[in-house]
Short mmCIF file of C-alpha atoms and ligand atoms in Angstrom, two decimals:
data_model
loop_
_atom_site.label_atom_id
_atom_site.label_comp_id
_atom_site.label_asym_id
_atom_site.label_seq_id
_atom_site.Cartn_x
_atom_site.Cartn_y
_atom_site.Cartn_z
CA MET A 4 134.80 -97.25 -62.55
CA ASN A 5 137.51 -97.22 -65.11
CA ARG A 6 135.58 -96.27 -68.24
CA ARG A 7 137.44 -97.25 -71.35
CA ASN A 8 137.07 -95.37 -74.58
CA HIS A 9 136.27 -97.94 -77.20
CA GLY A 10 137.75 -95.93 -79.94
CA ILE A 11 134.67 -94.98 -81.89
CA ARG A 12 134.31 -91.34 -80.83
CA ASP A 13 138.05 -90.91 -80.62
CA PRO A 14 139.59 -92.96 -83.41
CA PHE A 15 143.03 -92.45 -81.92
CA ALA A 16 142.28 -94.17 -78.62
CA HIS A 17 144.14 -97.42 -79.03
CA GLU A 18 144.55 -100.28 -76.57
CA GLN A 19 148.22 -100.52 -77.43
CA VAL A 20 150.73 -99.67 -80.10
CA ARG A 21 154.09 -101.36 -80.47
CA ILE A 22 156.85 -99.71 -82.45
CA ARG A 23 160.11 -101.53 -82.87
CA THR A 24 163.06 -101.14 -85.17
CA GLY A 25 163.30 -104.61 -86.67
CA PRO A 26 166.63 -106.14 -85.61
CA ARG A 27 167.08 -107.85 -88.98
CA SER A 28 165.78 -105.15 -91.31
CA GLY A 29 166.49 -101.95 -89.41
CA LEU A 30 162.99 -100.82 -90.47
CA PRO A 31 160.28 -99.38 -88.22
CA VAL A 32 157.68 -102.11 -87.54
CA ILE A 33 154.43 -100.71 -86.13
CA VAL A 34 151.64 -102.91 -84.77
CA ALA A 35 148.57 -100.98 -83.64
CA VAL A 36 145.97 -102.87 -81.61
CA HIS A 37 142.97 -100.58 -81.67
CA SER A 38 140.31 -102.68 -79.96
CA THR A 39 139.82 -106.21 -78.67
CA VAL A 40 136.38 -105.51 -77.18
CA LEU A 41 134.70 -107.81 -79.73
CA GLY A 42 137.54 -110.34 -79.73
CA GLN A 43 141.01 -110.83 -81.15
CA ALA A 44 142.09 -107.79 -83.18
CA ILE A 45 142.67 -108.52 -86.86
CA GLY A 46 144.06 -106.44 -89.68
CA GLY A 47 146.50 -106.75 -92.52
CA CYS A 48 150.23 -106.10 -92.75
CA ARG A 49 151.03 -103.13 -94.98
CA ILE A 50 154.55 -102.63 -96.30
CA ALA A 51 154.78 -99.29 -98.05
CA SER A 52 156.95 -96.21 -98.55
CA TYR A 53 156.52 -93.19 -96.32
CA ALA A 54 158.37 -89.88 -96.30
CA HIS A 55 158.74 -90.19 -92.49
CA TRP A 56 158.14 -93.16 -90.22
CA GLN A 57 155.74 -90.99 -88.22
CA ASP A 58 153.50 -90.94 -91.29
CA ALA A 59 153.46 -94.74 -91.13
CA LEU A 60 152.44 -94.51 -87.47
CA THR A 61 149.55 -92.17 -88.34
CA ASP A 62 148.50 -94.60 -91.07
CA ALA A 63 148.68 -97.58 -88.70
CA LEU A 64 146.54 -95.76 -86.12
CA ARG A 65 143.86 -94.81 -88.64
CA LEU A 66 143.87 -98.16 -90.45
CA SER A 67 143.57 -100.15 -87.21
CA ALA A 68 140.67 -97.97 -86.01
CA ALA A 69 138.95 -98.59 -89.36
CA MET A 70 139.42 -102.35 -88.89
CA THR A 71 137.53 -102.13 -85.57
CA GLU A 72 134.55 -100.63 -87.38
CA LYS A 73 134.92 -103.03 -90.32
CA THR A 74 134.73 -106.15 -88.16
CA ALA A 75 131.98 -104.67 -85.95
CA VAL A 76 129.69 -103.75 -88.86
CA ALA A 77 130.38 -107.14 -90.48
CA GLY A 78 129.17 -108.78 -87.26
CA LEU A 79 132.46 -110.60 -86.69
CA PRO A 80 133.63 -111.59 -83.20
CA ASN A 81 136.88 -109.71 -83.79
CA GLY A 82 138.37 -106.32 -83.05
CA GLY A 83 140.68 -104.15 -85.13
CA GLY A 84 144.42 -103.82 -85.53
CA LYS A 85 146.98 -103.22 -88.25
CA THR A 86 150.67 -103.66 -89.00
CA VAL A 87 152.64 -101.11 -90.99
CA VAL A 88 156.28 -101.40 -92.00
CA ALA A 89 157.70 -98.10 -93.17
CA LEU A 90 159.99 -98.25 -96.18
CA ALA A 91 162.02 -95.24 -97.23
CA PRO A 92 160.67 -93.51 -100.36
CA GLY A 93 161.52 -95.63 -103.39
CA ALA A 94 162.83 -98.61 -101.38
CA VAL A 95 161.79 -102.10 -102.57
CA LEU A 96 161.79 -105.53 -100.95
CA ASP A 97 163.21 -108.56 -102.71
CA ARG A 98 160.96 -111.57 -103.18
CA PRO A 99 162.20 -114.49 -101.05
CA ASP A 100 162.93 -116.49 -104.21
CA ALA A 101 164.94 -113.65 -105.69
CA ARG A 102 167.51 -113.37 -102.89
CA GLY A 103 170.92 -112.46 -104.05
CA THR A 104 169.68 -111.21 -107.39
CA GLY A 105 167.87 -108.02 -106.41
CA THR A 106 169.06 -104.79 -104.94
CA GLY A 107 166.16 -104.47 -102.51
CA LEU A 108 165.91 -105.24 -98.80
CA ASP A 109 165.68 -108.85 -97.64
CA ARG A 110 161.97 -109.58 -97.52
CA ARG A 111 162.25 -112.58 -95.23
CA GLY A 112 164.11 -110.53 -92.61
CA VAL A 113 161.41 -107.84 -92.68
CA LEU A 114 158.64 -110.43 -92.34
CA HIS A 115 160.40 -112.17 -89.44
CA ASP A 116 160.74 -108.80 -87.71
CA VAL A 117 156.97 -108.33 -88.16
CA ALA A 118 156.31 -111.86 -86.88
CA ASP A 119 158.28 -111.30 -83.68
CA VAL A 120 156.32 -108.17 -82.76
CA ILE A 121 153.04 -110.02 -83.40
CA ALA A 122 154.22 -113.05 -81.41
CA GLY A 123 154.94 -110.71 -78.49
CA LEU A 124 151.26 -109.75 -78.35
CA ASP A 125 150.32 -113.31 -77.31
CA GLY A 126 147.26 -113.69 -79.57
CA LEU A 127 145.69 -110.28 -78.94
CA TYR A 128 146.20 -109.57 -82.66
CA ALA A 129 146.44 -111.61 -85.85
CA THR A 130 147.58 -110.28 -89.21
CA GLY A 131 146.74 -110.91 -92.85
CA PRO A 132 147.69 -109.55 -96.27
CA ASP A 133 147.36 -105.88 -97.20
CA VAL A 134 149.03 -103.41 -99.57
CA GLY A 135 152.54 -104.73 -100.23
CA THR A 136 152.03 -108.26 -98.89
CA ASP A 137 150.43 -111.50 -100.14
CA PRO A 138 149.72 -115.08 -98.98
CA THR A 139 153.35 -116.16 -99.59
CA ASP A 140 154.44 -113.47 -97.14
CA MET A 141 151.90 -114.73 -94.60
CA ASN A 142 153.60 -118.11 -94.81
CA VAL A 143 156.94 -116.54 -93.93
CA ILE A 144 155.37 -114.70 -90.96
CA ALA A 145 153.82 -118.05 -89.91
CA GLU A 146 157.33 -119.48 -89.47
CA ARG A 147 157.55 -117.44 -86.25
CA THR A 148 153.94 -116.89 -85.08
CA ARG A 149 150.65 -118.69 -85.55
CA TRP A 150 148.62 -115.46 -85.58
CA VAL A 151 148.37 -115.15 -89.35
CA PHE A 152 145.43 -115.39 -91.77
CA CYS A 153 145.44 -116.08 -95.51
CA ARG A 154 148.45 -118.39 -95.87
CA PRO A 155 148.29 -120.25 -99.20
CA PRO A 156 145.75 -123.12 -99.19
CA GLU A 157 148.55 -125.70 -99.62
CA ALA A 158 149.99 -124.41 -96.34
CA GLY A 159 146.61 -124.73 -94.61
CA GLY A 160 145.39 -121.14 -94.89
CA SER A 161 142.41 -119.62 -96.69
CA GLY A 162 144.64 -118.11 -99.39
CA ASP A 163 144.35 -114.87 -101.28
CA SER A 164 141.49 -112.79 -99.85
CA SER A 165 141.40 -110.23 -102.67
CA THR A 166 138.87 -112.06 -104.86
CA HIS A 167 136.53 -112.24 -101.86
CA THR A 168 137.02 -108.58 -101.04
CA ALA A 169 136.13 -107.88 -104.69
CA THR A 170 133.00 -110.05 -104.48
CA GLY A 171 131.88 -108.01 -101.48
CA VAL A 172 132.58 -104.76 -103.35
CA VAL A 173 130.45 -105.95 -106.28
CA ALA A 174 127.60 -106.77 -103.87
CA ALA A 175 127.96 -103.27 -102.42
CA LEU A 176 127.94 -101.72 -105.91
CA GLY A 177 124.64 -103.46 -106.66
CA ALA A 178 123.11 -101.98 -103.51
CA VAL A 179 124.50 -98.54 -104.33
CA CYS A 180 123.09 -98.65 -107.88
CA ASP A 181 119.74 -99.72 -106.50
CA ALA A 182 119.70 -96.81 -104.02
CA ALA A 183 121.01 -94.21 -106.45
CA PHE A 184 119.36 -95.24 -109.74
CA GLY A 185 116.48 -97.50 -108.71
CA SER A 186 117.98 -100.71 -110.10
CA PRO A 187 120.88 -102.95 -109.01
CA THR A 188 121.76 -103.67 -112.65
CA MET A 189 125.31 -102.58 -113.43
CA GLY A 190 125.45 -103.35 -117.16
CA SER A 191 123.84 -100.07 -118.13
CA ARG A 192 126.02 -97.88 -115.93
CA ARG A 193 129.36 -96.14 -116.21
CA PHE A 194 132.05 -96.79 -113.58
CA ALA A 195 135.56 -95.50 -112.87
CA VAL A 196 137.82 -97.97 -111.05
CA VAL A 197 140.78 -96.05 -109.62
CA GLY A 198 143.54 -98.51 -108.70
CA LEU A 199 144.14 -101.84 -110.41
CA GLY A 200 145.82 -103.74 -107.60
CA ARG A 201 144.57 -107.22 -106.74
CA VAL A 202 141.13 -106.09 -105.56
CA GLY A 203 140.61 -103.28 -108.09
CA ALA A 204 141.49 -105.53 -111.04
CA HIS A 205 138.98 -108.18 -109.92
CA VAL A 206 136.24 -105.55 -109.56
CA ALA A 207 137.02 -104.07 -112.99
CA ARG A 208 136.86 -107.54 -114.59
CA HIS A 209 133.51 -108.22 -112.98
CA LEU A 210 132.07 -104.92 -114.16
CA ALA A 211 133.36 -105.53 -117.69
CA VAL A 212 131.71 -108.97 -117.75
CA ALA A 213 128.47 -107.37 -116.54
CA GLY A 214 128.63 -105.11 -119.59
CA ALA A 215 129.30 -101.85 -117.77
CA GLU A 216 131.03 -98.93 -119.40
CA LEU A 217 134.42 -98.65 -117.72
CA VAL A 218 137.12 -96.10 -117.01
CA VAL A 219 140.19 -97.52 -115.24
CA ALA A 220 143.34 -95.97 -113.81
CA ASP A 221 146.51 -96.84 -111.93
CA ILE A 222 149.70 -95.00 -111.02
CA ASP A 223 151.57 -97.95 -112.57
CA PRO A 224 151.52 -97.53 -116.39
CA THR A 225 152.21 -101.27 -116.88
CA LYS A 226 148.60 -101.92 -115.76
CA ARG A 227 147.35 -100.34 -118.97
CA HIS A 228 147.10 -103.75 -120.68
CA LEU A 229 144.12 -104.51 -118.44
CA ALA A 230 142.27 -101.50 -119.87
CA ASP A 231 142.83 -102.86 -123.38
CA GLU A 232 141.84 -106.37 -122.31
CA LEU A 233 138.57 -105.11 -120.78
CA GLY A 234 137.77 -102.59 -123.48
CA ALA A 235 138.03 -99.84 -120.84
CA THR A 236 139.15 -96.24 -121.19
CA TRP A 237 142.56 -95.70 -119.57
CA LEU A 238 143.07 -92.44 -117.66
CA ASP A 239 145.61 -91.25 -115.15
CA PRO A 240 144.30 -91.51 -111.56
CA ASP A 241 143.62 -87.78 -111.08
CA ASP A 242 141.53 -87.62 -114.25
CA ALA A 243 139.71 -90.87 -113.43
CA LEU A 244 138.76 -89.43 -110.04
CA ARG A 245 137.12 -86.48 -111.83
CA ALA A 246 135.59 -88.51 -114.66
CA GLU A 247 131.88 -88.12 -115.36
CA VAL A 248 130.57 -91.51 -114.23
CA ASP A 249 127.66 -93.01 -112.36
CA VAL A 250 129.82 -94.70 -109.74
CA LEU A 251 133.40 -94.03 -108.67
CA VAL A 252 135.23 -97.07 -107.23
CA PRO A 253 138.31 -96.05 -105.18
CA ALA A 254 140.58 -99.08 -105.08
CA ALA A 255 144.01 -97.61 -104.36
CA LEU A 256 145.46 -95.93 -101.27
CA GLY A 257 143.38 -93.81 -98.88
CA GLY A 258 142.91 -90.09 -98.37
CA VAL A 259 141.54 -89.39 -101.88
CA PHE A 260 138.50 -87.38 -100.78
CA THR A 261 139.40 -84.03 -99.24
CA PRO A 262 137.84 -80.57 -99.13
CA GLU A 263 139.95 -79.87 -102.25
CA THR A 264 138.92 -82.92 -104.32
CA VAL A 265 135.22 -83.23 -103.38
CA PRO A 266 134.18 -80.13 -105.41
CA LEU A 267 135.88 -81.64 -108.51
CA LEU A 268 133.96 -84.94 -108.46
CA ARG A 269 131.48 -85.69 -111.26
CA CYS A 270 130.01 -88.98 -110.03
CA ALA A 271 126.62 -89.75 -108.51
CA ALA A 272 127.87 -92.35 -106.05
CA ILE A 273 131.08 -93.79 -104.57
CA ALA A 274 131.79 -97.31 -103.32
CA GLY A 275 135.14 -99.08 -103.33
CA PRO A 276 137.60 -101.20 -101.37
CA ALA A 277 140.30 -98.60 -100.57
CA ASN A 278 140.65 -98.20 -96.81
CA ASN A 279 140.29 -94.71 -95.27
CA GLN A 280 139.07 -92.98 -98.43
CA LEU A 281 138.25 -89.75 -96.55
CA ASP A 282 141.06 -87.51 -95.35
CA GLU A 283 139.01 -87.03 -92.19
CA PRO A 284 135.52 -88.05 -91.02
CA GLY A 285 134.02 -84.58 -91.69
CA THR A 286 134.53 -85.03 -95.43
CA ALA A 287 131.55 -87.43 -95.46
CA ALA A 288 129.34 -84.38 -94.88
CA LEU A 289 130.92 -82.56 -97.85
CA LEU A 290 130.07 -85.51 -100.12
CA HIS A 291 126.55 -85.57 -98.71
CA GLU A 292 126.10 -81.82 -99.36
CA ARG A 293 127.13 -82.35 -102.97
CA GLY A 294 124.47 -85.05 -103.28
CA ILE A 295 127.05 -87.80 -103.81
CA LEU A 296 126.12 -91.11 -102.20
CA TRP A 297 129.18 -92.48 -100.34
CA ALA A 298 129.01 -96.08 -99.17
CA PRO A 299 131.40 -96.19 -96.18
CA ASP A 300 134.65 -97.96 -97.09
CA PHE A 301 134.74 -100.02 -93.91
CA VAL A 302 131.39 -101.58 -94.84
CA VAL A 303 132.21 -102.14 -98.53
CA SER A 304 135.67 -103.67 -98.05
CA ALA A 305 134.88 -106.32 -95.42
CA GLY A 306 134.81 -109.31 -97.82
CA GLY A 307 138.40 -110.37 -97.18
CA VAL A 308 138.12 -110.52 -93.40
CA ILE A 309 134.65 -112.05 -93.59
CA TYR A 310 135.89 -114.86 -95.85
CA ALA A 311 139.18 -115.48 -94.02
CA THR A 312 137.58 -115.66 -90.57
CA ALA A 313 134.70 -117.83 -91.79
CA VAL A 314 137.11 -120.40 -93.20
CA GLU A 315 139.98 -120.23 -90.72
CA LEU A 316 138.20 -119.52 -87.42
CA HIS A 317 134.77 -120.98 -87.99
CA HIS A 318 135.83 -123.84 -90.31
CA GLU A 319 133.20 -123.08 -92.92
CA THR A 320 133.42 -124.43 -96.46
CA THR A 321 134.36 -122.11 -99.31
CA GLU A 322 130.71 -122.09 -100.43
CA GLN A 323 129.43 -121.14 -96.98
CA ALA A 324 132.05 -118.41 -96.62
CA VAL A 325 131.37 -117.00 -100.10
CA GLY A 326 127.66 -117.06 -99.25
CA ARG A 327 128.32 -114.54 -96.47
CA LEU A 328 129.75 -112.00 -98.90
CA ALA A 329 126.36 -111.19 -100.44
CA ARG A 330 125.31 -109.84 -97.05
CA ILE A 331 127.64 -106.90 -97.58
CA GLY A 332 125.12 -105.76 -100.21
CA ASP A 333 122.29 -106.08 -97.66
CA THR A 334 124.25 -104.11 -95.06
CA VAL A 335 125.05 -101.34 -97.55
CA ALA A 336 121.38 -101.22 -98.59
CA GLU A 337 120.30 -100.92 -94.94
CA VAL A 338 122.85 -98.21 -94.18
CA LEU A 339 121.84 -96.16 -97.23
CA ALA A 340 118.12 -96.58 -96.52
CA THR A 341 118.51 -95.56 -92.87
CA ALA A 342 120.58 -92.55 -93.89
CA ARG A 343 117.89 -91.47 -96.33
CA HIS A 344 115.05 -91.90 -93.83
CA THR A 345 116.85 -90.07 -91.05
CA GLY A 346 118.44 -87.38 -93.19
CA THR A 347 121.95 -88.26 -92.01
CA THR A 348 125.03 -89.43 -93.87
CA PRO A 349 125.63 -93.12 -94.56
CA ALA A 350 128.92 -92.64 -92.69
CA ALA A 351 127.10 -91.54 -89.53
CA VAL A 352 124.73 -94.52 -89.74
CA ALA A 353 127.61 -96.99 -90.18
CA HIS A 354 129.64 -95.43 -87.34
CA GLN A 355 126.60 -95.76 -85.09
CA LEU A 356 126.08 -99.38 -86.08
CA ALA A 357 129.70 -100.18 -85.19
CA ALA A 358 129.49 -98.22 -81.94
CA ARG A 359 126.30 -100.02 -80.87
CA ARG A 360 127.86 -103.45 -81.37
CA ILE A 361 131.07 -102.51 -79.55
CA GLU A 362 129.23 -100.84 -76.66
CA ALA A 363 127.00 -103.90 -76.23
CA ALA A 364 130.07 -106.16 -76.09
CA ALA A 365 131.80 -103.77 -73.69
CA ALA A 366 128.76 -103.75 -71.40
CA GLN A 367 128.74 -107.53 -71.41
CA ARG A 368 132.43 -107.61 -70.64
CA ALA A 369 131.93 -105.21 -67.73
CA HIS A 370 129.97 -108.02 -66.03
CA ASP A 371 132.88 -110.38 -66.52
CA PRO A 372 136.07 -108.32 -66.56
CA GLY A 373 138.27 -111.38 -66.17
CA ARG A 374 137.14 -112.86 -69.47
CA PRO A 375 140.16 -113.21 -71.72
CA VAL A 376 140.08 -111.99 -75.31
CA ALA A 377 138.69 -114.80 -77.42
CA ALA A 378 141.71 -115.46 -79.57
CA GLY A 379 141.03 -117.33 -82.75
CA THR A 380 142.57 -120.60 -83.70
CA THR A 381 143.67 -120.03 -87.25
CA SER A 382 143.24 -123.05 -89.47
CA GLY A 383 142.89 -125.39 -86.54
CA ARG A 384 146.61 -125.38 -85.96
CA PRO A 385 147.76 -126.44 -82.52
CA GLY A 386 148.36 -123.75 -79.93
CA PRO A 387 151.84 -122.39 -79.25
N1 LIG B 411 143.69 -106.14 -95.94
C1 LIG B 411 142.56 -106.67 -95.25
C2 LIG B 411 141.60 -105.54 -94.92
O1 LIG B 411 141.94 -104.37 -95.00
C3 LIG B 411 143.03 -107.32 -94.00
C4 LIG B 411 142.78 -108.78 -93.81
C5 LIG B 411 142.27 -109.62 -94.77
C6 LIG B 411 143.07 -109.31 -92.57
C7 LIG B 411 142.02 -110.94 -94.49
C8 LIG B 411 142.83 -110.63 -92.28
C9 LIG B 411 142.32 -111.43 -93.25
O2 LIG B 411 140.47 -105.78 -94.57
#
């Protein structure tokens, strides 16, 4: 029998990866479909600078594998994928409404290049927003393929997912505080939010409203006004990472926890929305050895996909979809409790949970190998 690797033990075993130089933009467009065992692969479109396009490929492979675990742990009938467009260091894209005025690359051309690669996958994969893209961009991609989540509500999509991702993170933070300090109350605790992008800023605002003591950081100095607005201490990201806090909230790019940075940490627990926070899976054990509770990123950051799929695929109301986000707190609580009882890391428990769900689906599929991938029907739009 042809035994497929479902990508959990080997995170680099992908179903397919398409790499194409966009004919309009001349940029490398990478779409990695990690797994469709649970259903249509979903994952955002990242447009970011990389020293070499091969670094963007590595990122796409790791981010898509993480999406497979994110959707599996969230109990969604979807697999994992990701799109990455590699910009040269320092390159910027114009906004569509700023054409002719900027000096950057034509954004619309880049997005149409992305759309054509996705369209070529015939519904095996659908994209959404990620670092460097937003709902307006999803609308441009939707001009050439229907496999797009999170278009603006006026265009029939579920809109910006970042507030929902943040709501899920806050639910996770409650569970983490409960496990680490015996109470889910956040008002009496000290947090460091590292990264004030769309999700990080929402989380910081929520924590400030809850009365928490806050340290915030971003590589972009223009974000400092938010620190003043929230009465937070502003630090540069490296110092914020090492700040003495109860909970560290990584909300920027991945790879922040490494054998070099783990010994410098002065937090009791970590939970945040950044994808792929660990440089490699083994770093979870280093955090564990230091007695730092790490809530796995792919569990904590699922709010955006949970909300978008609930509204666009399952036609739930906003209230119903938002209601699902609280369950992220329950899942984090379960993962942390199981890890404590079994003496393993929360990461190991969450990986096993994802693997169990994917293996069960794979076993079911083995009985019916002809079953097509259940592609979603985003926003009830007609088929192609
Ligand atoms: N950026 C989101 C994530 O990492 C991706 C996404 C959100 C995809 C919403 C589809 C819908 O989870």
